Coordinates of C-alpha atoms and ligand atoms in Angstrom, one line a residue:
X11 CA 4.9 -70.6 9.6
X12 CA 1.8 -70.5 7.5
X13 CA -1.7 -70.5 9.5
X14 CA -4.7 -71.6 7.4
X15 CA -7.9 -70.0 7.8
X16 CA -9.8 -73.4 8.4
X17 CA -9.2 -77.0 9.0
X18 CA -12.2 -79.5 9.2
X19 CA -11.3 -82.3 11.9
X20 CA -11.4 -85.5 10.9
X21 CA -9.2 -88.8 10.7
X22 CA -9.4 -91.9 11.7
X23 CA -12.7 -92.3 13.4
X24 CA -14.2 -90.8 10.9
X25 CA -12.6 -93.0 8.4
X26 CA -13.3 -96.1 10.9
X27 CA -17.0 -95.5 10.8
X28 CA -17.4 -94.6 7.4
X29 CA -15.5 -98.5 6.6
X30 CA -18.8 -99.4 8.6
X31 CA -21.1 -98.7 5.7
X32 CA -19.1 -100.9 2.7
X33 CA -18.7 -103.8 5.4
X34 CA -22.6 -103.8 6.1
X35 CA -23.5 -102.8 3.0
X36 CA -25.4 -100.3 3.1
X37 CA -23.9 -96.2 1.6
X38 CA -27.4 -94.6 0.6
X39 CA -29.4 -92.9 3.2
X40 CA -30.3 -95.8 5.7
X41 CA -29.7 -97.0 9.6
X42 CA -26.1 -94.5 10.2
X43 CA -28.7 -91.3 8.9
X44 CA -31.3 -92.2 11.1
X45 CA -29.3 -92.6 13.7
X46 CA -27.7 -88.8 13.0
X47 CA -30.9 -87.7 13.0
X48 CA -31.9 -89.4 16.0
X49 CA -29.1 -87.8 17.8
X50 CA -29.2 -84.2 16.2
X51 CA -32.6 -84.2 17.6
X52 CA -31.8 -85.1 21.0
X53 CA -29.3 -82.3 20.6
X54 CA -31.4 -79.3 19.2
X55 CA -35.1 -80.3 21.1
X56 CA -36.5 -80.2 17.7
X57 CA -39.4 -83.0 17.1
X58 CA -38.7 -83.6 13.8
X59 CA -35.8 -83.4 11.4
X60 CA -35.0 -84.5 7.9
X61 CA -31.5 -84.3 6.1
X62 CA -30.7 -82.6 3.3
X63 CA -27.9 -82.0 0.9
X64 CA -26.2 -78.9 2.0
X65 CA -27.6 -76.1 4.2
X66 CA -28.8 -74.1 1.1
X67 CA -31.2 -76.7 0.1
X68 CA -32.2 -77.7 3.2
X69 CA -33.2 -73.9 2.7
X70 CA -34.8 -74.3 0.2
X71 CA -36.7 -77.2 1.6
X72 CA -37.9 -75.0 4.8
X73 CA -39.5 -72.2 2.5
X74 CA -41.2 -74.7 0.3
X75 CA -42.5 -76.1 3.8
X76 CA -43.9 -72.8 4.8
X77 CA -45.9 -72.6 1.7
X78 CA -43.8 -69.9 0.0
X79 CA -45.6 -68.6 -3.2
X80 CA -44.8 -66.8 -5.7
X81 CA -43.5 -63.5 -5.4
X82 CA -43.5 -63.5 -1.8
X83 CA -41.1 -61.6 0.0
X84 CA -38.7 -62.8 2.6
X85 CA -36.4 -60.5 4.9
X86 CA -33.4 -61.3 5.1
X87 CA -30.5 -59.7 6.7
X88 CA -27.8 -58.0 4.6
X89 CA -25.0 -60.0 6.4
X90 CA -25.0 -63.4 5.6
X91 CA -23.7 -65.9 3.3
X92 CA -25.4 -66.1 0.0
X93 CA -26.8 -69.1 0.3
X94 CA -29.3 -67.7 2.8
X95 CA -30.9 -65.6 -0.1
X96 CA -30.2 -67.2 -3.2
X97 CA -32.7 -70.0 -1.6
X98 CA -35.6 -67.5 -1.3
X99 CA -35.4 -67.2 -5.2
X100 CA -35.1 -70.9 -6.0
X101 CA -38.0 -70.9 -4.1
X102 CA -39.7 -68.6 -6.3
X103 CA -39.7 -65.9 -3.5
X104 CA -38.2 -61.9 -3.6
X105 CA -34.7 -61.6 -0.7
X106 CA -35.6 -58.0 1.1
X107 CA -32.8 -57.3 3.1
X108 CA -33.0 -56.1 6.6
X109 CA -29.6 -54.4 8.4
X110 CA -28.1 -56.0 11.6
X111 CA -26.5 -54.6 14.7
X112 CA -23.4 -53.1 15.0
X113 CA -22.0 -55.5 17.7
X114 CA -23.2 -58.6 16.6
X115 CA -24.1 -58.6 13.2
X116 CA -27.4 -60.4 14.0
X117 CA -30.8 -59.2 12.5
X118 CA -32.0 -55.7 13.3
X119 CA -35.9 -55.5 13.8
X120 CA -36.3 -51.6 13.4
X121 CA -34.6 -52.0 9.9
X122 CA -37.1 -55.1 9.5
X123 CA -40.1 -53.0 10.2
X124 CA -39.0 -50.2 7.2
X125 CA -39.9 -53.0 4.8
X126 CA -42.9 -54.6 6.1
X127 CA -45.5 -54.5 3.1
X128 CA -48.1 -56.9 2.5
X129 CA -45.9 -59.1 -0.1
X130 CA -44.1 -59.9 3.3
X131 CA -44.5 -63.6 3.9
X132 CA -41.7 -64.8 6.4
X133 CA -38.2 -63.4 8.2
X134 CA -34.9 -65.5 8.5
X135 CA -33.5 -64.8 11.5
X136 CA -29.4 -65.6 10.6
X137 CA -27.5 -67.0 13.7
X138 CA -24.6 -65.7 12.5
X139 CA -20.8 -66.3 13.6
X140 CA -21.4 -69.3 16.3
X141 CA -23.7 -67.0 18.6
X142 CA -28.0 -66.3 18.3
X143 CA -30.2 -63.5 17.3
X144 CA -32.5 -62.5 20.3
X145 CA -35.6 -65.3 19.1
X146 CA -38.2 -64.1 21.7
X147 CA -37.7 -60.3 20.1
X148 CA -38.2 -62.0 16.7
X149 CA -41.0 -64.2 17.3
X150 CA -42.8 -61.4 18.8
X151 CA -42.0 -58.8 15.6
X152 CA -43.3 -62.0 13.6
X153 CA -46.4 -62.8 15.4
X154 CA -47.1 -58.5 15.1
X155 CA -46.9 -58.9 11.6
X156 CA -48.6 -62.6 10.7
X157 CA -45.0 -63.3 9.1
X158 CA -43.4 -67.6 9.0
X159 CA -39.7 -67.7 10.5
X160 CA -37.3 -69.9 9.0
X161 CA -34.4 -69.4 11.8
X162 CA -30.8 -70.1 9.3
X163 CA -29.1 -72.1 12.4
X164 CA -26.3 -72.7 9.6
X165 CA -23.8 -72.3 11.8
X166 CA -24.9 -72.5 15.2
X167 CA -25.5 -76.3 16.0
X168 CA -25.2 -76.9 19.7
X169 CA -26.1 -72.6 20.3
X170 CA -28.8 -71.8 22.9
X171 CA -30.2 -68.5 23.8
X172 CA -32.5 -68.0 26.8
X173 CA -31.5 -72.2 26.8
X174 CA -34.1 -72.8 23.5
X175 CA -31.2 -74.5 21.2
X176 CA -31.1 -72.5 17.7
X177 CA -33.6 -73.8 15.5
X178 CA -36.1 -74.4 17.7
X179 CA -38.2 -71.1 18.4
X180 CA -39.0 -70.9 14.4
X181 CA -41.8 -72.5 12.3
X182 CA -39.2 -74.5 10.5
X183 CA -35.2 -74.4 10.7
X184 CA -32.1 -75.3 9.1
X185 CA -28.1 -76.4 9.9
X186 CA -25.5 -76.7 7.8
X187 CA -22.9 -80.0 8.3
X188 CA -20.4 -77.9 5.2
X189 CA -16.7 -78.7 5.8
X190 CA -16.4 -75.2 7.8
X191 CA -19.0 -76.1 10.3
X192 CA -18.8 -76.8 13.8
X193 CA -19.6 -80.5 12.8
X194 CA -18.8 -81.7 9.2
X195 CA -20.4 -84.3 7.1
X196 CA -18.5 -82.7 4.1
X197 CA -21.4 -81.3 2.5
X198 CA -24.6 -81.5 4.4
X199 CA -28.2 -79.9 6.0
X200 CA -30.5 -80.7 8.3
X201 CA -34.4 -78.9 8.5
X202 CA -36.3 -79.8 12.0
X203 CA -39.7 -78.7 12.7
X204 CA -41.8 -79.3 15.4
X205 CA -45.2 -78.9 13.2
X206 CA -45.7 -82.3 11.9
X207 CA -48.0 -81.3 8.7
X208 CA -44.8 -79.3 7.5
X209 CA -42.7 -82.6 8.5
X210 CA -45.1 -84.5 6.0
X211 CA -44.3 -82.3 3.6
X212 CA -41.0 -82.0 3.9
X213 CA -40.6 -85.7 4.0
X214 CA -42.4 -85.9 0.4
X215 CA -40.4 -82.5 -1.2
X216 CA -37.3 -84.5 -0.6
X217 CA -37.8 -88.1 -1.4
X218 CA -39.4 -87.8 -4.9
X219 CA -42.8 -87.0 -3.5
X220 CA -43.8 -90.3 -1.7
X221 CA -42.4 -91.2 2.2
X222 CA -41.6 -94.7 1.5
X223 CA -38.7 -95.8 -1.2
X224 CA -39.2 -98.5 -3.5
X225 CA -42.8 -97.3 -4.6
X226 CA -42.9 -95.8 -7.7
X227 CA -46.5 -94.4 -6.7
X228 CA -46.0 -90.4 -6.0
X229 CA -48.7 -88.8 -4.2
X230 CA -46.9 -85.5 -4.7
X231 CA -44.7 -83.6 -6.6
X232 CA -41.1 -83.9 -4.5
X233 CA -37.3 -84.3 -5.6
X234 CA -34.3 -85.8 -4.1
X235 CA -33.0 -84.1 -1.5
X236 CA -31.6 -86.9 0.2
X237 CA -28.3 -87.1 2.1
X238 CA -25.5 -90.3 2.2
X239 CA -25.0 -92.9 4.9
X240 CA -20.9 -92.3 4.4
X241 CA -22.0 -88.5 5.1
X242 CA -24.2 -89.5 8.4
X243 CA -21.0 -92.0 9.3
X244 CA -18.7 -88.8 9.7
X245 CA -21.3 -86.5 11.1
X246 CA -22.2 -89.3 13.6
X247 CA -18.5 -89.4 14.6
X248 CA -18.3 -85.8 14.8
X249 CA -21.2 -85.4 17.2
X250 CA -19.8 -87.7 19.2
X251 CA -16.6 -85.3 19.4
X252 CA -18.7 -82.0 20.3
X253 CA -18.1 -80.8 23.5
X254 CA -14.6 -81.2 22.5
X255 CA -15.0 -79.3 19.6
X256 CA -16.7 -76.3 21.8
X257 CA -14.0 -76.4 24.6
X258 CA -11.3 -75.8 21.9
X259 CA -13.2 -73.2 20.1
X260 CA -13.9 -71.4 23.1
X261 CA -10.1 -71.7 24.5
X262 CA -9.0 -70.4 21.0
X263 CA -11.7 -67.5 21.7
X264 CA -10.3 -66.9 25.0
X265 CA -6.3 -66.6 23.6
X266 CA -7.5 -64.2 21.1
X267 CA -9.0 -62.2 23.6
X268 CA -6.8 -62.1 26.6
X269 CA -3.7 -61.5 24.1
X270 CA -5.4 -59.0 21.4
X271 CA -7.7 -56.6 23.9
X272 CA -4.2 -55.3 24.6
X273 CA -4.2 -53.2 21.2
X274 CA -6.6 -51.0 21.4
X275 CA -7.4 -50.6 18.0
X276 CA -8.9 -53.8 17.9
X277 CA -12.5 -54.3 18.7
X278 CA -14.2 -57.6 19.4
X279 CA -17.1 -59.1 18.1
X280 CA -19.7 -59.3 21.0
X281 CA -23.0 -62.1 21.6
X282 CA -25.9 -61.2 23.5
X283 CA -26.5 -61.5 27.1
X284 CA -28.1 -64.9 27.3
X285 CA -27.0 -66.8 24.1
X286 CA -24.5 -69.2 24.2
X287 CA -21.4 -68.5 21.7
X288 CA -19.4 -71.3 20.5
X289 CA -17.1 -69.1 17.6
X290 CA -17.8 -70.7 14.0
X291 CA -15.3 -67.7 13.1
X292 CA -13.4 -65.3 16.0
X293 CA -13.9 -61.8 14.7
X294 CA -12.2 -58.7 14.9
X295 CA -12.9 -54.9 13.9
X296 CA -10.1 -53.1 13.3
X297 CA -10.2 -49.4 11.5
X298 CA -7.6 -50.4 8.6
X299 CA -8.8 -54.0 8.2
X300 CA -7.8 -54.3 4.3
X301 CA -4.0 -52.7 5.4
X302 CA -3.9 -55.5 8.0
X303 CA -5.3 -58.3 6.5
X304 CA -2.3 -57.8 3.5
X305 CA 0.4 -57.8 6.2
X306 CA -1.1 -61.0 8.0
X307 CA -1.3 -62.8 4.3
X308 CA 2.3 -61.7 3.8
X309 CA 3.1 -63.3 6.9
X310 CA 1.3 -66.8 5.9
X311 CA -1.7 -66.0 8.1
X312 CA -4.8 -67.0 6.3
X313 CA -7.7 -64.3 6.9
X314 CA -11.0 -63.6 5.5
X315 CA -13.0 -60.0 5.4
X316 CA -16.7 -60.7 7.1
X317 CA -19.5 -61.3 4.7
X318 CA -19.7 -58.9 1.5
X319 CA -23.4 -56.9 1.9
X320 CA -26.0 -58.9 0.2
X321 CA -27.3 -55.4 -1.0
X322 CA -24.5 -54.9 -3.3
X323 CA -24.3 -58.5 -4.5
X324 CA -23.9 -58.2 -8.5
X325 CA -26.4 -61.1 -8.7
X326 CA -29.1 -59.2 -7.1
X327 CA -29.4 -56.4 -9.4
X328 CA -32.5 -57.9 -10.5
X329 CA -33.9 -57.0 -7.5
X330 CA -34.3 -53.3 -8.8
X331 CA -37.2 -54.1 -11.2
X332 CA -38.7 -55.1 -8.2
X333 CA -38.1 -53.4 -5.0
X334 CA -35.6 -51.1 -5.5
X335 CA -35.2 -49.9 -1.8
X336 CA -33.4 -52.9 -1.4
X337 CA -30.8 -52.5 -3.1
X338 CA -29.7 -48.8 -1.6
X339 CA -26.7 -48.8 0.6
X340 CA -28.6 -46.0 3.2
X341 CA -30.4 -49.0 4.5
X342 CA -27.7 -50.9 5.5
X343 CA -24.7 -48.9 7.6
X344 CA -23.8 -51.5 9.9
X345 CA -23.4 -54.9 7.3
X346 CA -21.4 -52.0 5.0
X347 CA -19.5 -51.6 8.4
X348 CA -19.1 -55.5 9.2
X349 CA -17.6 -55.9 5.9
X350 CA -15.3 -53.0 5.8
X351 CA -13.5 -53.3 9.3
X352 CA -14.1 -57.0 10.3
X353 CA -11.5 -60.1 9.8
X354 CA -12.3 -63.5 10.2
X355 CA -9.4 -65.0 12.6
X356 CA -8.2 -69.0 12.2
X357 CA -10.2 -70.7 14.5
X358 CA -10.2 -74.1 14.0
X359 CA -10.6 -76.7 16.6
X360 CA -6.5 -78.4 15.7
X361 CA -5.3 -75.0 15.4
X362 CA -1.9 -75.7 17.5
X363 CA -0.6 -73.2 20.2
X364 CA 1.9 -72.1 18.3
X365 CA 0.0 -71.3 15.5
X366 CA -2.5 -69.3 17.7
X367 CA 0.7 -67.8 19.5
X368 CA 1.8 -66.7 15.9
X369 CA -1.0 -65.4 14.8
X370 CA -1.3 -63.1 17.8
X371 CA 2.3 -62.1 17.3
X372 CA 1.6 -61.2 13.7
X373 CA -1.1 -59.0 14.5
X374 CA 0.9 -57.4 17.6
X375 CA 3.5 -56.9 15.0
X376 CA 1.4 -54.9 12.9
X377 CA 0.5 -52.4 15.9
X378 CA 4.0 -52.0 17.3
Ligands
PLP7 C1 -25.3 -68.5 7.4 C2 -25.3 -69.5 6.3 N1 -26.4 -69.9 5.7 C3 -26.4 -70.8 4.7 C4 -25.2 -71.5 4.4 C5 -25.3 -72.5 3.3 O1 -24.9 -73.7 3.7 P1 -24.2 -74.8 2.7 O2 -22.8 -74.3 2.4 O3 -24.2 -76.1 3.5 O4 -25.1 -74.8 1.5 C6 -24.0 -71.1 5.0 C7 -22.8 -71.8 4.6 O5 -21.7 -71.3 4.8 C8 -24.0 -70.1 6.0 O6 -22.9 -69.8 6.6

């Protein structure tokens, strides 16, 4: 049996609704994305939202809102996906990265504070692995130090914590709709605010510096940032398919756990009392994690190590010339330990009981 990593879940309805848009005509961004965005809204409590391509330029998008300058310097934790740094220089800013906790992996504020200088603009909280950072800690550390906080809700749509959906505690937030998300528009963002100055401006940064289409007047500098209407079809359909989406998830979370706690080499990624946790990825920590993730690939089983540190990131050498602390692994035990003893388990909504079943024996395998 091979067992894939990840499987987006789409079909028919998808396909159904996206044969909506060539029969009324209509494949740019128009009624089906206002409609997404109507509904993502309800969803999140957010008062305003705007699509954008992908989740790193709706990135982007939310530091360009905040006024980023220059120069300025934006702390970011050292386990993430790229894409939640390599923003901060498109948008002209300096990535400082922060260290996260040990059971978690979300943002760790004492690690924060060692780099508070007065280049320090914003944070960006990372919601990272399906679960939330605590936000009222955050806010508070941001409002002590005058700092902006773009929350990366990348891949926590439908995540509460203290029941404020991710995205909302921030001064402007994004979600991403990639392939690998817990909804899918194939490639697709979303940035929601609830200050409507920075909605203005993010309405004009992504629609070629005007709000309305069709004028070729341009009050302000902007670009296109827009999304599809076959994209908002098949995240439309995929909202609609949510809570299914989020029982599966968290049944597949549940298998893992009552079958793998067994071993007792095997340590489980852990949220936070009080935020929800609907698992973008099941993780485990395991002491030989590289031995164990070759036998599971020799057996078919698709696995992935956690996120690489930022810190060591070849592209960011630059980052030397400029703050070199940055860039020294003493900073940053716990993403070096994330990386080094995590695997990312297959965790897909359509991932069949057999394969899960599989999987588990694989790993049981391993042990015996
Ligand atoms: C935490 C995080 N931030 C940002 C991104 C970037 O999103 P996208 O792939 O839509 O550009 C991702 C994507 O995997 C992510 O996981």
């Amino acid at each position: 049996m091979k067992v894939n990593q990840f499987k987006p879940w789409v079909g028919e309805e998808e396909y159904k609704e996206i044969e909506g848009c060539f029969t009324e005509n209509w494949i740019t961004e128009g009624p089906k994305s206002k409609e997404f965005v109507k509904q993502l809204l309800d969803l999140t409590g957010a008062k305003y939202g705007v699509l954008a391509p992908n989740g790193t330029l709706a990135i982007y998008l939310a530091l360009r809102a905040i006024d980023l300058k220059p120069g300025d310097q934006v702390l970011v934790p050292d386990f993430t996906f790229l894409g939640s740094a390599s923003a901060v220089e498109m948008a002209g800013g300096v990535p400082v990265f922060i260290d996260v906790n040990k059971e978690n992996f979300q943002l760790d504020l004492d690690s924060a504070e060692k780099f508070i200088n007065p280049k320090t603009k914003a944070i960006m909280p990372v919601h990272i692995y399906g679960t939330m950072a605590k936000m009222d800690e955050v806010m508070e550390f941001a409002k002590k130090h005058n700092l902006s906080v773009v929350e990366d809700a990348a891949q926590a749509i439908g995540v509460h914590y203290k029941d404020k959906h991710a995205g909302t505690y921030g001064d402007v937030s994004i979600f991403s709709f990639f392939a690998d998300k817990t909804i899918t528009t194939a490639e697709g963002g979303l940035v929601v605010t609830n200050d409507k100055k920075k909605y203005e401006k993010l309405l004009y940064l992504r629609n070629q510096g005007r709000i309305e289409r069709g004028s070729f007047i341009h009050p302000e500098i902007g670009y296109n940032f827009r999304m599809t209407d076959l994209q908002a079809a098949v995240g439309l359909v995929q909202l609609g398919k949510l809570d299914q989406i989020i029982e599966r998830k968290n049944k597949i979370k549940d298998y893992y756990f009552n079958r793998l706690s067994k071993i007792k080499e095997i340590n489980f990624f852990k949220p936070f009392d009080g935020a929800d946790w609907i698992p973008f990825r099941v993780g485990i920590l395991v002491e030989e994690a590289e031995k164990l993730m070759k036998y599971m690939s020799e057996n078919e089983v698709e696995v992935r190590t956690f996120f690489y540190p930022l810190h060591k990131q070849p592209c960011f050498k630059y980052l030397k010339d400029i703050i070199p602390e940055t860039l020294d692994s003493k900073n940053y035990p716990n993403s070096i330990y994330g990386y080094e003893y995590g695997i990312c388990l297959p965790s897909f909504p359509t991932l069949s009981e057999e394969e899960l079943d599989y999987v588990c024996t694989v790993i049981e395998k391993y042990y015996e």
